[in-house]
């Protein structure tokens, strides 16, 4: 993490000391590095240019649910990103941020008629369809609007992503996608519908994948389907392999973006030349975590140190409502003191003030800390702010983007009045 480092004993994001951010905007606050975001997106974009074939070999659709802040969406859009959305709300965010709807793909198992209508109105690139009833609904809505809806099926390749069961999505027993063996029939049905235009195929097998072998296995199975469909005269324009690349939280060593894409394009290019009669096929990706996860941290202040008979607790002003991943997946996040202290370390559990035993951010960490110190919960850029809630009537954290030696507020801290603004009394 070159964008997060100590200078003169103080943790910085790029050239900004984190105590300055806390002083100006308070805590808890999410802090992102613009340079880190740029670097991660560019790793995808340049590998696609380098290893893909043709003028326009790939589209990188940032997964909006990993971080949907408008400033982040706008920055990625300016770098050329498309977007993978899972709700009408996310589409409205992309549009508000200045993103191009013609680079938007719409995933998710439960799209409502209103969401489909909104997406058709804005002429999105593709619906990733997850069931036949959904296909028929999209056809009906498109018919009503006098349009043709571009679709791909999200196919479940039944490969084991070897990740946490809550973030594994590509197995037979998952709710996602259509069954691999049923996929051909689904495409035949779609090809026969008036208001549907078949354009692609999609899969997404899980998240925080450290090895690319499951992704490449899924690719092989998708390619096999593309060939079979071509045989029946159903020609696809794109193959979307989903997101899912992992990041380093602790000591994990995920495959490098460039290495994965090199291996992937080697296969795709070889297949295009030999089996696919040189026909073009655009590759699409839906990365979230690998772009924004290690580009952000959650900054929090220690309220109390509490020595217990068995454990020592550092009670901080961030909680499970701010960063849900530890409570939900027992996720491990590195915790760094903003100010390095020359004192003996003790073992601490870092916990929040929420009335739940599950409200912890980190366990059994060796830290030299004092009341009032700032802690940085690292690798919190993905599935941090977007999964936060107002549990315990806690206002959601502010968000700040660091850019070199400047930093900008990109979301104000909520006020309590905001929380009950939509509520009303009985008459
Ligand atoms: C969540 C999600 C992604 C992003 O996954 P990451 O692991 O964050 O890269 C991509 N596609 C779909 C359909 C998703 O649901």
Short mmCIF file of C-alpha atoms and ligand atoms in Angstrom, two decimals:
data_model
loop_
_atom_site.label_atom_id
_atom_site.label_comp_id
_atom_site.label_asym_id
_atom_site.label_seq_id
_atom_site.Cartn_x
_atom_site.Cartn_y
_atom_site.Cartn_z
CA UNK A 1 0.00 0.00 0.00
CA UNK A 2 2.36 2.74 -1.18
CA UNK A 3 -0.38 5.37 -0.85
CA UNK A 4 -0.72 4.78 2.88
CA UNK A 5 2.54 5.16 4.77
CA UNK A 6 4.21 6.70 7.84
CA UNK A 7 6.13 9.95 7.56
CA UNK A 8 7.76 11.28 10.73
CA UNK A 9 5.78 8.79 12.80
CA UNK A 10 2.39 9.88 11.43
CA UNK A 11 0.28 7.76 9.07
CA UNK A 12 -0.42 9.56 5.79
CA UNK A 13 -2.71 8.99 2.83
CA UNK A 14 -0.64 10.21 -0.09
CA UNK A 15 0.85 13.44 1.34
CA UNK A 16 -1.90 14.16 3.84
CA UNK A 17 -1.38 13.33 7.55
CA UNK A 18 -4.50 11.58 8.77
CA UNK A 19 -4.70 13.61 11.98
CA UNK A 20 -5.33 16.66 9.76
CA UNK A 21 -8.31 14.93 8.16
CA UNK A 22 -9.71 14.03 11.59
CA UNK A 23 -9.15 17.56 12.84
CA UNK A 24 -11.02 19.10 9.95
CA UNK A 25 -13.86 16.63 9.42
CA UNK A 26 -14.09 14.60 12.63
CA UNK A 27 -14.34 10.83 13.03
CA UNK A 28 -15.39 8.26 12.01
CA UNK A 29 -14.46 9.17 8.46
CA UNK A 30 -13.67 7.15 5.35
CA UNK A 31 -10.53 8.35 3.59
CA UNK A 32 -9.74 7.39 -0.01
CA UNK A 33 -6.63 7.86 -2.13
CA UNK A 34 -7.36 9.14 -5.62
CA UNK A 35 -3.96 7.91 -6.83
CA UNK A 36 -4.63 4.39 -5.55
CA UNK A 37 -8.02 4.32 -7.30
CA UNK A 38 -6.43 5.50 -10.53
CA UNK A 39 -3.65 2.94 -10.29
CA UNK A 40 -6.04 0.03 -9.73
CA UNK A 41 -8.37 0.99 -12.56
CA UNK A 42 -5.42 1.61 -14.86
CA UNK A 43 -4.01 -1.84 -14.07
CA UNK A 44 -7.15 -3.32 -15.69
CA UNK A 45 -7.30 -0.85 -18.56
CA UNK A 46 -3.67 -1.16 -19.61
CA UNK A 47 -3.65 -4.96 -19.35
CA UNK A 48 -6.72 -5.07 -21.63
CA UNK A 49 -4.94 -2.81 -24.13
CA UNK A 50 -1.75 -4.83 -23.90
CA UNK A 51 -3.14 -8.35 -24.10
CA UNK A 52 -6.49 -7.93 -25.84
CA UNK A 53 -6.85 -7.91 -29.62
CA UNK A 54 -8.54 -5.33 -31.81
CA UNK A 55 -9.33 -1.66 -31.25
CA UNK A 56 -11.73 -2.08 -28.39
CA UNK A 57 -11.03 -5.42 -26.75
CA UNK A 58 -12.69 -4.87 -23.39
CA UNK A 59 -14.92 -2.82 -21.13
CA UNK A 60 -14.25 -2.53 -17.41
CA UNK A 61 -17.52 -2.05 -15.56
CA UNK A 62 -16.87 -0.94 -11.98
CA UNK A 63 -19.17 -2.70 -9.52
CA UNK A 64 -21.10 0.20 -8.03
CA UNK A 65 -22.23 -1.74 -4.97
CA UNK A 66 -18.64 -1.91 -3.71
CA UNK A 67 -18.50 1.88 -3.41
CA UNK A 68 -21.15 4.20 -4.84
CA UNK A 69 -19.89 7.64 -3.80
CA UNK A 70 -20.52 10.11 -6.65
CA UNK A 71 -16.97 11.47 -6.62
CA UNK A 72 -15.54 7.98 -6.98
CA UNK A 73 -17.97 7.09 -9.77
CA UNK A 74 -17.16 10.33 -11.59
CA UNK A 75 -13.42 9.78 -11.31
CA UNK A 76 -13.67 6.23 -12.66
CA UNK A 77 -16.01 7.37 -15.41
CA UNK A 78 -13.47 10.01 -16.47
CA UNK A 79 -10.86 7.26 -16.65
CA UNK A 80 -13.16 5.44 -19.09
CA UNK A 81 -14.95 2.97 -16.84
CA UNK A 82 -18.38 1.51 -17.42
CA UNK A 83 -20.50 0.39 -14.49
CA UNK A 84 -22.07 -2.80 -13.19
CA UNK A 85 -25.23 -1.95 -11.26
CA UNK A 86 -27.63 -4.04 -9.19
CA UNK A 87 -30.49 -1.57 -8.72
CA UNK A 88 -32.26 1.40 -10.26
CA UNK A 89 -30.79 3.51 -7.46
CA UNK A 90 -27.29 2.64 -8.59
CA UNK A 91 -28.20 3.60 -12.17
CA UNK A 92 -29.38 7.00 -10.94
CA UNK A 93 -26.10 7.44 -9.08
CA UNK A 94 -24.10 6.62 -12.22
CA UNK A 95 -26.10 9.14 -14.25
CA UNK A 96 -25.81 11.79 -11.53
CA UNK A 97 -22.05 11.22 -11.48
CA UNK A 98 -21.87 11.81 -15.24
CA UNK A 99 -21.34 8.15 -16.13
CA UNK A 100 -22.35 6.93 -19.57
CA UNK A 101 -25.51 4.72 -19.44
CA UNK A 102 -24.43 3.06 -22.69
CA UNK A 103 -21.58 1.53 -20.65
CA UNK A 104 -23.87 0.22 -17.89
CA UNK A 105 -24.72 -3.42 -17.31
CA UNK A 106 -27.53 -4.35 -14.95
CA UNK A 107 -27.03 -7.44 -12.77
CA UNK A 108 -29.13 -8.85 -9.94
CA UNK A 109 -31.79 -11.52 -9.41
CA UNK A 110 -34.75 -9.29 -8.57
CA UNK A 111 -35.10 -6.44 -11.06
CA UNK A 112 -38.53 -4.78 -10.75
CA UNK A 113 -40.56 -3.48 -13.70
CA UNK A 114 -39.79 0.09 -12.66
CA UNK A 115 -36.07 -0.60 -12.60
CA UNK A 116 -36.24 -2.26 -16.01
CA UNK A 117 -38.19 0.71 -17.38
CA UNK A 118 -35.62 3.16 -16.03
CA UNK A 119 -32.75 1.17 -17.53
CA UNK A 120 -34.48 0.92 -20.93
CA UNK A 121 -35.26 4.63 -20.90
CA UNK A 122 -31.54 5.35 -20.49
CA UNK A 123 -30.50 2.78 -23.13
CA UNK A 124 -28.12 0.79 -20.97
CA UNK A 125 -25.65 -1.58 -22.59
CA UNK A 126 -27.06 -4.85 -21.30
CA UNK A 127 -29.29 -6.61 -18.79
CA UNK A 128 -27.63 -9.59 -17.16
CA UNK A 129 -30.70 -11.81 -16.91
CA UNK A 130 -30.80 -14.30 -14.05
CA UNK A 131 -34.02 -16.28 -14.75
CA UNK A 132 -36.64 -16.95 -17.44
CA UNK A 133 -39.43 -15.11 -15.58
CA UNK A 134 -37.14 -12.08 -15.53
CA UNK A 135 -36.50 -12.45 -19.27
CA UNK A 136 -40.25 -12.39 -19.94
CA UNK A 137 -40.72 -9.37 -17.74
CA UNK A 138 -37.97 -7.49 -19.57
CA UNK A 139 -39.56 -8.45 -22.90
CA UNK A 140 -42.97 -7.20 -21.70
CA UNK A 141 -41.62 -3.88 -20.44
CA UNK A 142 -39.60 -3.37 -23.63
CA UNK A 143 -42.67 -4.11 -25.73
CA UNK A 144 -44.73 -1.58 -23.79
CA UNK A 145 -42.00 1.00 -24.51
CA UNK A 146 -41.58 0.01 -28.15
CA UNK A 147 -37.96 -0.97 -27.57
CA UNK A 148 -35.63 -3.92 -27.84
CA UNK A 149 -33.83 -4.86 -24.66
CA UNK A 150 -30.20 -5.99 -24.99
CA UNK A 151 -29.60 -9.01 -22.78
CA UNK A 152 -27.11 -11.61 -21.73
CA UNK A 153 -27.78 -14.49 -19.38
CA UNK A 154 -25.84 -14.75 -16.19
CA UNK A 155 -24.82 -18.37 -16.40
CA UNK A 156 -23.83 -20.32 -13.34
CA UNK A 157 -20.73 -22.26 -14.41
CA UNK A 158 -20.77 -24.43 -11.26
CA UNK A 159 -17.14 -23.84 -10.37
CA UNK A 160 -16.02 -23.49 -6.79
CA UNK A 161 -14.52 -20.06 -6.21
CA UNK A 162 -12.87 -21.35 -2.99
CA UNK A 163 -13.85 -18.29 -1.04
CA UNK A 164 -16.11 -17.46 1.94
CA UNK A 165 -19.55 -19.12 1.44
CA UNK A 166 -21.32 -15.74 1.77
CA UNK A 167 -19.35 -14.33 -1.17
CA UNK A 168 -19.29 -17.45 -3.33
CA UNK A 169 -21.91 -17.17 -6.06
CA UNK A 170 -21.02 -19.60 -8.85
CA UNK A 171 -22.13 -22.94 -7.41
CA UNK A 172 -25.26 -24.90 -8.31
CA UNK A 173 -26.81 -24.21 -4.90
CA UNK A 174 -26.48 -20.39 -5.19
CA UNK A 175 -29.47 -18.20 -6.02
CA UNK A 176 -27.55 -16.47 -8.81
CA UNK A 177 -27.66 -17.06 -12.56
CA UNK A 178 -29.26 -19.74 -14.71
CA UNK A 179 -28.06 -23.31 -14.54
CA UNK A 180 -25.26 -24.15 -16.96
CA UNK A 181 -27.15 -27.04 -18.54
CA UNK A 182 -30.32 -24.95 -18.93
CA UNK A 183 -28.49 -22.00 -20.49
CA UNK A 184 -28.84 -23.14 -24.12
CA UNK A 185 -32.59 -23.42 -23.74
CA UNK A 186 -32.77 -20.00 -22.13
CA UNK A 187 -30.94 -18.50 -25.12
CA UNK A 188 -33.30 -20.26 -27.54
CA UNK A 189 -36.28 -18.76 -25.72
CA UNK A 190 -34.66 -15.30 -25.74
CA UNK A 191 -33.83 -15.51 -29.44
CA UNK A 192 -37.52 -16.06 -30.14
CA UNK A 193 -38.76 -13.00 -28.26
CA UNK A 194 -39.70 -9.91 -30.28
CA UNK A 195 -38.44 -7.27 -27.87
CA UNK A 196 -35.24 -8.97 -26.78
CA UNK A 197 -31.85 -8.65 -28.47
CA UNK A 198 -29.33 -11.27 -27.39
CA UNK A 199 -25.93 -9.61 -27.10
CA UNK A 200 -23.78 -11.45 -24.59
CA UNK A 201 -23.10 -13.95 -21.87
CA UNK A 202 -22.12 -13.31 -18.28
CA UNK A 203 -20.95 -15.00 -15.12
CA UNK A 204 -19.70 -13.89 -11.73
CA UNK A 205 -18.50 -16.70 -9.51
CA UNK A 206 -17.66 -14.96 -6.26
CA UNK A 207 -15.58 -12.39 -4.50
CA UNK A 208 -12.15 -12.06 -2.87
CA UNK A 209 -10.70 -14.77 -5.17
CA UNK A 210 -6.98 -15.12 -4.61
CA UNK A 211 -6.28 -17.51 -7.45
CA UNK A 212 -7.40 -17.04 -11.06
CA UNK A 213 -7.81 -20.76 -11.72
CA UNK A 214 -11.56 -20.76 -10.94
CA UNK A 215 -12.02 -17.68 -13.15
CA UNK A 216 -10.18 -19.33 -16.04
CA UNK A 217 -12.19 -22.52 -15.52
CA UNK A 218 -15.36 -20.46 -15.71
CA UNK A 219 -14.03 -18.76 -18.85
CA UNK A 220 -13.53 -22.14 -20.53
CA UNK A 221 -17.09 -23.14 -19.75
CA UNK A 222 -18.44 -19.82 -21.05
CA UNK A 223 -16.44 -20.17 -24.25
CA UNK A 224 -17.91 -23.62 -24.79
CA UNK A 225 -21.40 -22.12 -24.56
CA UNK A 226 -20.53 -19.28 -26.95
CA UNK A 227 -19.40 -21.91 -29.48
CA UNK A 228 -22.56 -23.95 -29.10
CA UNK A 229 -24.71 -20.85 -29.47
CA UNK A 230 -22.79 -19.78 -32.59
CA UNK A 231 -23.55 -23.23 -33.97
CA UNK A 232 -27.24 -22.48 -33.63
CA UNK A 233 -26.84 -19.07 -35.23
CA UNK A 234 -26.95 -17.11 -31.97
CA UNK A 235 -23.96 -14.76 -32.18
CA UNK A 236 -22.77 -12.97 -29.07
CA UNK A 237 -20.97 -9.64 -29.02
CA UNK A 238 -19.50 -9.87 -25.56
CA UNK A 239 -18.37 -12.27 -22.89
CA UNK A 240 -18.53 -10.91 -19.34
CA UNK A 241 -16.44 -12.86 -16.86
CA UNK A 242 -17.59 -10.84 -13.83
CA UNK A 243 -15.50 -9.41 -11.01
CA UNK A 244 -14.16 -11.10 -7.94
CA UNK A 245 -10.39 -10.60 -7.82
CA UNK A 246 -9.22 -10.44 -4.24
CA UNK A 247 -6.99 -8.00 -2.39
CA UNK A 248 -4.50 -8.19 0.46
CA UNK A 249 -6.18 -7.58 3.79
CA UNK A 250 -3.56 -9.37 5.89
CA UNK A 251 -1.02 -11.62 4.19
CA UNK A 252 -3.08 -12.93 1.28
CA UNK A 253 -1.27 -12.91 -2.05
CA UNK A 254 -3.93 -12.45 -4.71
CA UNK A 255 -3.00 -12.98 -8.35
CA UNK A 256 -1.94 -9.69 -9.94
CA UNK A 257 -4.51 -8.04 -12.20
CA UNK A 258 -2.10 -7.98 -15.16
CA UNK A 259 -1.16 -11.66 -14.74
CA UNK A 260 -4.79 -12.74 -14.62
CA UNK A 261 -5.68 -10.70 -17.69
CA UNK A 262 -2.65 -11.95 -19.59
CA UNK A 263 -3.66 -15.56 -18.98
CA UNK A 264 -7.29 -14.78 -19.76
CA UNK A 265 -6.58 -13.02 -23.06
CA UNK A 266 -4.10 -15.73 -24.10
CA UNK A 267 -6.99 -18.18 -23.99
CA UNK A 268 -9.53 -15.84 -25.53
CA UNK A 269 -7.22 -14.83 -28.38
CA UNK A 270 -6.30 -18.42 -29.15
CA UNK A 271 -9.93 -19.51 -29.16
CA UNK A 272 -11.05 -16.58 -31.34
CA UNK A 273 -8.44 -17.40 -33.93
CA UNK A 274 -8.98 -21.15 -34.04
CA UNK A 275 -12.53 -21.93 -33.02
CA UNK A 276 -14.39 -18.66 -33.37
CA UNK A 277 -13.32 -17.99 -36.97
CA UNK A 278 -11.61 -14.77 -35.98
CA UNK A 279 -14.92 -13.14 -35.11
CA UNK A 280 -14.56 -10.33 -32.57
CA UNK A 281 -15.81 -10.76 -29.06
CA UNK A 282 -15.52 -8.05 -26.49
CA UNK A 283 -14.46 -9.06 -23.00
CA UNK A 284 -16.18 -7.42 -20.05
CA UNK A 285 -15.18 -7.28 -16.40
CA UNK A 286 -17.08 -6.29 -13.28
CA UNK A 287 -14.40 -5.54 -10.66
CA UNK A 288 -15.28 -3.81 -7.41
CA UNK A 289 -13.07 -4.78 -4.50
CA UNK A 290 -9.85 -4.94 -6.54
CA UNK A 291 -10.33 -1.33 -7.64
CA UNK A 292 -11.49 0.40 -4.49
CA UNK A 293 -10.82 -1.98 -1.55
CA UNK A 294 -7.24 -1.01 -0.88
CA UNK A 295 -7.82 2.59 -1.92
CA UNK A 296 -9.64 3.48 1.31
CA UNK A 297 -9.50 3.28 5.09
CA UNK A 298 -11.80 4.05 7.99
CA UNK A 299 -10.39 6.56 10.44
CA UNK A 300 -11.67 6.35 14.02
CA UNK A 301 -10.83 7.80 17.43
CA UNK A 302 -10.32 5.79 20.61
CA UNK A 303 -12.90 6.84 23.20
CA UNK A 304 -11.94 4.57 26.08
CA UNK A 305 -9.45 1.88 26.97
CA UNK A 306 -11.03 -0.79 29.12
CA UNK A 307 -8.98 -3.53 30.80
CA UNK A 308 -11.04 -6.65 31.40
CA UNK A 309 -10.24 -9.88 33.28
CA UNK A 310 -9.74 -11.76 30.01
CA UNK A 311 -9.50 -9.12 27.31
CA UNK A 312 -8.55 -5.51 26.85
CA UNK A 313 -10.93 -3.39 24.82
CA UNK A 314 -10.22 -0.27 22.83
CA UNK A 315 -13.66 1.30 22.40
CA UNK A 316 -13.66 3.48 19.29
CA UNK A 317 -16.18 5.82 17.68
CA UNK A 318 -16.63 3.64 14.58
CA UNK A 319 -18.82 0.56 14.80
CA UNK A 320 -20.38 -2.33 12.94
CA UNK A 321 -22.87 0.08 11.39
CA UNK A 322 -19.93 1.91 9.75
CA UNK A 323 -17.98 -1.18 8.70
CA UNK A 324 -20.06 -4.31 8.66
CA UNK A 325 -17.53 -6.78 7.24
CA UNK A 326 -16.03 -8.03 10.54
CA UNK A 327 -19.47 -8.65 12.09
CA UNK A 328 -20.87 -10.19 8.91
CA UNK A 329 -18.01 -12.31 7.55
CA UNK A 330 -15.53 -12.24 10.45
CA UNK A 331 -13.42 -10.25 8.01
CA UNK A 332 -9.90 -9.24 9.06
CA UNK A 333 -8.81 -5.64 8.59
CA UNK A 334 -5.38 -4.32 9.52
CA UNK A 335 -5.52 -1.66 12.24
CA UNK A 336 -2.77 0.95 12.31
CA UNK A 337 -2.26 3.70 14.87
CA UNK A 338 -2.09 7.09 13.17
CA UNK A 339 0.65 8.17 15.60
CA UNK A 340 3.46 5.70 16.21
CA UNK A 341 4.25 5.50 19.94
CA UNK A 342 7.48 4.36 21.51
CA UNK A 343 5.77 2.35 24.24
CA UNK A 344 5.24 -1.33 24.95
CA UNK A 345 2.33 -2.80 22.99
CA UNK A 346 -0.59 -4.63 24.59
CA UNK A 347 -3.23 -6.92 23.09
CA UNK A 348 -6.50 -5.17 22.29
CA UNK A 349 -9.90 -5.94 20.80
CA UNK A 350 -11.08 -2.93 18.82
CA UNK A 351 -14.82 -2.57 19.41
CA UNK A 352 -17.55 -0.04 18.72
CA UNK A 353 -20.24 1.43 20.97
CA UNK A 354 -23.17 -0.48 19.40
CA UNK A 355 -25.19 -2.71 21.73
CA UNK A 356 -24.24 -6.03 20.09
CA UNK A 357 -21.46 -8.45 21.00
CA UNK A 358 -20.88 -8.75 17.25
CA UNK A 359 -19.86 -5.12 17.19
CA UNK A 360 -16.13 -5.48 16.80
CA UNK A 361 -13.75 -4.22 14.13
CA UNK A 362 -10.63 -6.22 15.00
CA UNK A 363 -9.56 -8.76 17.61
CA UNK A 364 -6.36 -9.45 19.49
CA UNK A 365 -4.15 -6.78 18.00
CA UNK A 366 -0.81 -5.75 19.43
CA UNK A 367 -0.91 -1.98 19.71
CA UNK A 368 0.71 0.80 21.73
CA UNK A 369 -2.22 3.18 22.14
CA UNK A 370 -3.78 5.75 24.44
CA UNK A 371 -7.24 7.20 24.90
CA UNK A 372 -7.87 9.84 22.23
CA UNK A 373 -5.54 8.24 19.68
CA UNK A 374 -6.64 7.80 16.09
CA UNK A 375 -6.72 4.36 14.47
CA UNK A 376 -6.91 3.57 10.77
CA UNK A 377 -8.89 0.48 9.80
CA UNK A 378 -7.20 -0.38 6.52
CA UNK A 379 -8.52 -1.85 3.23
CA UNK A 380 -12.00 -0.50 3.93
CA UNK A 381 -12.68 1.13 0.54
CA UNK A 382 -14.94 -1.64 -0.76
CA UNK A 383 -18.15 -2.78 0.95
CA UNK A 384 -17.45 -0.31 3.76
CA UNK A 385 -19.55 2.82 3.30
CA UNK A 386 -22.02 1.09 0.96
CA UNK A 387 -22.94 -1.51 3.60
CA UNK A 388 -23.16 0.99 6.44
CA UNK A 389 -26.42 1.64 8.27
CA UNK A 390 -27.97 3.89 10.89
CA UNK A 391 -28.34 1.18 13.54
CA UNK A 392 -28.47 2.72 17.01
CA UNK A 393 -29.42 6.04 15.32
CA UNK A 394 -25.81 6.55 14.43
CA UNK A 395 -25.21 9.02 11.66
CA UNK A 396 -23.18 7.64 8.82
CA UNK A 397 -19.54 8.62 8.52
CA UNK A 398 -18.17 11.41 6.37
CA UNK A 399 -16.08 10.54 3.29
CA UNK A 400 -12.93 12.32 2.19
CA UNK A 401 -10.83 11.96 -0.96
CA UNK A 402 -7.12 12.67 -0.78
CA UNK A 403 -5.45 13.99 -3.92
CA UNK A 404 -1.71 14.55 -3.45
CA UNK A 405 -1.36 17.05 -0.63
CA UNK A 406 -5.00 18.15 -0.82
CA UNK A 407 -8.10 16.51 0.60
CA UNK A 408 -11.75 17.06 -0.19
CA UNK A 409 -14.99 16.24 1.57
CA UNK A 410 -16.96 13.98 -0.80
CA UNK A 411 -19.78 13.18 1.61
CA UNK A 412 -20.82 15.17 4.64
CA UNK A 413 -21.35 13.43 7.93
CA UNK A 414 -25.08 12.81 8.34
CA UNK A 415 -27.00 14.80 10.93
CA UNK A 416 -29.46 13.18 13.30
CA UNK A 417 -32.23 15.33 11.77
CA UNK A 418 -31.49 13.58 8.45
CA UNK A 419 -32.27 10.26 10.11
CA UNK A 420 -35.81 11.13 11.15
CA UNK A 421 -36.62 13.60 8.37
CA UNK A 422 -38.86 11.05 6.63
CA UNK A 423 -40.75 9.96 9.75
CA UNK A 424 -44.11 11.34 10.91
CA UNK A 425 -46.40 11.24 13.93
CA UNK A 426 -49.83 9.63 14.03
CA UNK A 427 -52.62 12.12 13.22
C1 LIG B 1 -20.59 -7.79 -6.28
C2 LIG B 1 -20.53 -8.09 -7.71
C3 LIG B 1 -19.37 -7.82 -8.44
C4 LIG B 1 -18.11 -7.25 -7.83
O1 LIG B 1 -17.39 -8.21 -7.11
P1 LIG B 1 -15.93 -7.86 -6.52
O2 LIG B 1 -15.58 -9.07 -5.77
O3 LIG B 1 -16.09 -6.67 -5.64
O4 LIG B 1 -15.03 -7.60 -7.66
C5 LIG B 1 -19.40 -8.06 -9.80
N1 LIG B 1 -20.49 -8.57 -10.42
C6 LIG B 1 -21.62 -8.87 -9.74
C7 LIG B 1 -22.78 -9.42 -10.44
C8 LIG B 1 -21.68 -8.64 -8.35
O5 LIG B 1 -22.78 -8.95 -7.69
#
